[in-house]
Amino acid sequence: MASCCSAQVLEFTVEDLSAEEVARLRAVYEPLAESVRQLVDATIRTEVDEQTVAAVKADVDAAVARLRSRQIDGAFGVRRTTSGESMSWGNAVIGVRNALAPPLETHREPDGRRWTDFYLGAAYEGPPGHVHGGVSALILDHILGEAASPDGKPRFTGSITVRYVRATPLGPLHAEAAITRTDGVKTFCAGHISDSQGVTVEAEGVFITPRWLRDQ
């Protein structure tokens, strides 16, 4: 979810792709993003010699040039097929084409609770061996926003308060969130991140139904 309640969503409808075609495109681009994630992790942790680094850089530069030979202008946005399927593939948290995203796969329980199990490695480090606090806030902002939008209509972050209970170690983690109450156009949510030892970060947020959506 975005952090400005007045923001318009960059959303547009693409040709009516079948479920099979969406799956095919995902199978094309998702492995590429995963390979780039591995490249980032390897770049952080490698100790190869200078000549190897220079050779790899040349290979990466060549790959970037090949990918840039045909690309869209600006951001990926939210693309929907005419059958209503959403493709938020550039999203910084869940984007299957975004190597910066962990990515998260969120699940919804019948009671509306949203949760996800995910892994954060070396690319998300803040304090040595632990997750950067801003990354924790990013993930909580997203999972709370997911919980605040049970009908699939976007509600944007009005405010979010994050409390760091203890340092969050890199590795396998869990996050979840749920609506605590609603008041007109405001939806209040609470959630947390935890590791195998318990909660590490807590958050509460207020999410706003944007004006342009209220007018529809």
Coordinates of C-alpha atoms in Angstrom, one line a residue:
M1 CA 0.0 0.0 0.0
A2 CA 1.2 3.5 -0.7
S3 CA 1.8 6.0 2.1
C4 CA -0.2 8.9 0.8
C5 CA -4.0 8.8 1.0
S6 CA -4.4 11.2 -1.9
A7 CA -2.2 9.2 -4.3
Q8 CA -3.7 7.8 -7.4
V9 CA -2.8 4.2 -8.2
L10 CA -0.9 3.7 -11.4
E11 CA -3.3 1.0 -12.6
F12 CA -4.4 0.1 -16.1
T13 CA -6.0 -2.8 -17.9
V14 CA -4.0 -5.0 -20.2
E15 CA -5.3 -7.3 -22.9
D16 CA -7.4 -10.1 -21.6
L17 CA -4.6 -12.5 -20.7
S18 CA -5.8 -16.0 -19.9
A19 CA -4.7 -17.5 -16.5
E20 CA -2.4 -19.8 -18.5
E21 CA -0.7 -16.8 -20.2
V22 CA -0.3 -15.0 -16.9
A23 CA 1.3 -18.2 -15.4
R24 CA 3.5 -18.4 -18.5
L25 CA 4.7 -14.8 -18.1
R26 CA 5.3 -15.4 -14.4
A27 CA 7.4 -18.5 -15.2
V28 CA 9.5 -16.3 -17.6
Y29 CA 10.2 -13.3 -15.3
E30 CA 10.1 -14.7 -11.8
P31 CA 13.2 -16.9 -12.2
L32 CA 15.1 -13.9 -13.6
A33 CA 14.3 -11.8 -10.5
E34 CA 15.4 -14.7 -8.3
S35 CA 18.7 -14.9 -10.1
V36 CA 19.2 -11.2 -9.6
R37 CA 18.5 -11.6 -5.9
Q38 CA 21.1 -14.3 -5.8
L39 CA 23.5 -11.9 -7.6
V40 CA 22.9 -9.2 -5.0
D41 CA 23.6 -11.7 -2.2
A42 CA 26.7 -13.0 -3.9
T43 CA 27.9 -9.4 -4.5
I44 CA 27.7 -8.7 -0.8
R45 CA 29.4 -11.8 0.3
T46 CA 32.0 -12.6 -2.4
E47 CA 35.7 -12.5 -1.7
V48 CA 36.9 -13.4 -5.2
D49 CA 39.9 -11.6 -6.7
E50 CA 39.8 -8.3 -8.6
Q51 CA 40.1 -9.8 -12.0
T52 CA 37.0 -12.0 -11.4
V53 CA 35.1 -9.0 -10.1
A54 CA 36.0 -7.1 -13.2
A55 CA 34.9 -9.9 -15.5
V56 CA 31.6 -10.4 -13.7
K57 CA 30.9 -6.7 -13.8
A58 CA 31.4 -6.8 -17.6
D59 CA 29.0 -9.7 -17.8
V60 CA 26.4 -7.9 -15.7
D61 CA 26.7 -4.7 -17.7
A62 CA 26.2 -6.7 -20.9
A63 CA 23.1 -8.4 -19.4
V64 CA 21.7 -5.0 -18.4
A65 CA 22.2 -3.6 -21.9
R66 CA 20.3 -6.6 -23.4
L67 CA 17.4 -6.2 -21.0
R68 CA 17.2 -2.4 -21.7
S69 CA 17.0 -3.0 -25.4
R70 CA 13.2 -3.2 -25.0
Q71 CA 11.5 -1.8 -21.9
I72 CA 8.6 0.2 -20.6
D73 CA 8.8 3.9 -19.6
G74 CA 8.5 4.5 -15.9
A75 CA 7.2 2.1 -13.2
F76 CA 5.4 -1.2 -13.7
G77 CA 2.3 -0.1 -11.9
V78 CA -0.6 -2.4 -11.2
R79 CA -1.8 -4.2 -14.2
R80 CA -5.2 -6.0 -14.4
T81 CA -6.5 -8.2 -17.0
T82 CA -10.0 -7.5 -18.2
S83 CA -11.1 -10.6 -16.2
G84 CA -9.8 -8.7 -13.0
E85 CA -6.6 -10.5 -12.2
S86 CA -4.1 -8.2 -10.6
M87 CA -0.4 -8.2 -11.6
S88 CA 1.6 -6.1 -9.0
W89 CA 4.8 -7.5 -10.3
G90 CA 7.0 -4.4 -9.7
N91 CA 5.9 -4.0 -6.0
A92 CA 8.9 -3.5 -3.6
V93 CA 7.5 -6.1 -1.2
I94 CA 5.6 -8.7 -3.3
G95 CA 6.7 -8.0 -6.8
V96 CA 7.7 -11.3 -8.6
R97 CA 9.7 -9.2 -11.1
N98 CA 11.3 -7.0 -8.5
A99 CA 14.6 -8.4 -7.2
L100 CA 14.5 -5.9 -4.3
A101 CA 11.4 -7.7 -3.0
P102 CA 11.9 -10.7 -0.6
P103 CA 9.3 -11.4 -2.1
L104 CA 6.3 -11.9 0.3
E105 CA 3.4 -14.2 -0.5
T106 CA 0.5 -13.2 1.7
H107 CA -2.2 -15.6 2.9
R108 CA -5.7 -14.7 4.1
E109 CA -7.5 -16.5 6.9
P110 CA -11.3 -16.7 7.0
D111 CA -11.3 -14.2 9.9
G112 CA -9.5 -11.7 7.6
R113 CA -6.1 -12.0 9.2
R114 CA -3.2 -11.8 6.8
W115 CA 0.1 -13.6 7.3
T116 CA 3.3 -14.5 5.5
D117 CA 6.4 -16.6 6.0
F118 CA 9.5 -15.2 4.3
Y119 CA 13.3 -15.1 4.4
L120 CA 15.6 -12.0 4.7
G121 CA 19.2 -12.5 3.8
A122 CA 22.3 -10.3 3.6
A123 CA 20.7 -7.7 1.3
Y124 CA 18.4 -6.6 4.2
E125 CA 21.0 -6.2 6.9
G126 CA 21.1 -3.2 9.2
P127 CA 22.8 -4.0 12.5
P128 CA 25.3 -6.8 11.9
G129 CA 23.4 -10.1 11.4
H130 CA 20.0 -8.4 11.8
V131 CA 17.3 -6.8 9.7
H132 CA 17.4 -3.1 9.0
G133 CA 14.6 -1.4 10.9
G134 CA 13.4 0.4 7.8
V135 CA 13.0 -3.0 6.1
S136 CA 10.9 -4.2 9.0
A137 CA 8.7 -1.1 8.8
L138 CA 8.3 -1.6 5.0
I139 CA 7.1 -5.2 5.5
L140 CA 4.7 -4.2 8.3
D141 CA 3.3 -1.3 6.3
H142 CA 2.5 -3.7 3.5
I143 CA 1.0 -6.6 5.5
L144 CA -1.1 -4.1 7.5
G145 CA -2.2 -2.5 4.3
E146 CA -3.2 -6.0 3.0
A147 CA -5.2 -6.6 6.1
A148 CA -6.9 -3.2 5.8
S149 CA -8.1 -4.0 2.2
P150 CA -10.1 -7.2 2.6
D151 CA -12.4 -6.3 -0.4
G152 CA -9.4 -5.8 -2.7
K153 CA -9.9 -2.0 -2.8
P154 CA -6.8 -0.1 -1.8
R155 CA -6.6 1.7 1.5
F156 CA -3.5 3.9 1.9
T157 CA -1.3 4.4 4.9
G158 CA -2.4 7.5 6.9
S159 CA 0.0 6.7 9.8
I160 CA 2.0 3.8 11.1
T161 CA 3.6 3.4 14.5
V162 CA 6.4 0.8 14.8
R163 CA 7.8 -0.6 18.1
Y164 CA 11.0 -2.5 18.0
V165 CA 10.8 -5.1 20.7
R166 CA 14.2 -6.6 20.0
A167 CA 16.6 -6.9 17.1
T168 CA 15.2 -9.1 14.2
P169 CA 17.7 -11.7 13.1
L170 CA 18.3 -12.3 9.4
G171 CA 16.8 -15.6 8.2
P172 CA 13.3 -17.1 8.3
L173 CA 10.6 -14.8 9.7
H174 CA 6.8 -14.6 10.0
A175 CA 4.6 -11.5 9.8
E176 CA 0.8 -11.1 10.3
A177 CA -1.8 -8.4 10.7
A178 CA -5.5 -7.9 11.2
I179 CA -8.1 -5.1 11.4
T180 CA -8.8 -4.0 14.9
R181 CA -11.6 -1.5 14.1
T182 CA -13.1 0.8 11.5
D183 CA -14.3 4.4 11.7
G184 CA -15.8 5.8 8.5
V185 CA -13.0 6.0 5.9
K186 CA -10.4 4.9 8.5
T187 CA -9.4 1.3 9.0
F188 CA -7.2 0.5 12.0
C189 CA -4.9 -2.5 11.9
A190 CA -2.2 -4.1 14.1
G191 CA 0.4 -6.6 13.3
H192 CA 3.9 -7.9 14.1
I193 CA 7.0 -9.7 12.8
S194 CA 8.3 -12.7 14.7
D195 CA 11.1 -15.2 14.5
S196 CA 11.3 -18.7 16.1
Q197 CA 11.7 -17.1 19.6
G198 CA 8.7 -14.8 19.3
V199 CA 7.7 -11.2 18.4
T200 CA 10.5 -8.8 17.3
V201 CA 8.6 -5.8 15.9
E202 CA 5.1 -4.6 16.4
A203 CA 3.1 -2.1 14.5
E204 CA -0.2 -0.2 14.5
G205 CA -1.5 1.7 11.5
V206 CA -4.4 3.8 10.2
F207 CA -5.4 3.2 6.6
I208 CA -7.6 5.6 4.6
T209 CA -10.0 5.0 1.8
P210 CA -8.8 7.4 -0.9
R211 CA -11.1 10.2 -2.0
W212 CA -11.1 9.1 -5.6
L213 CA -12.3 5.6 -4.5
R214 CA -15.0 7.1 -2.2
D215 CA -16.4 9.0 -5.1
Q216 CA -16.8 5.9 -7.3

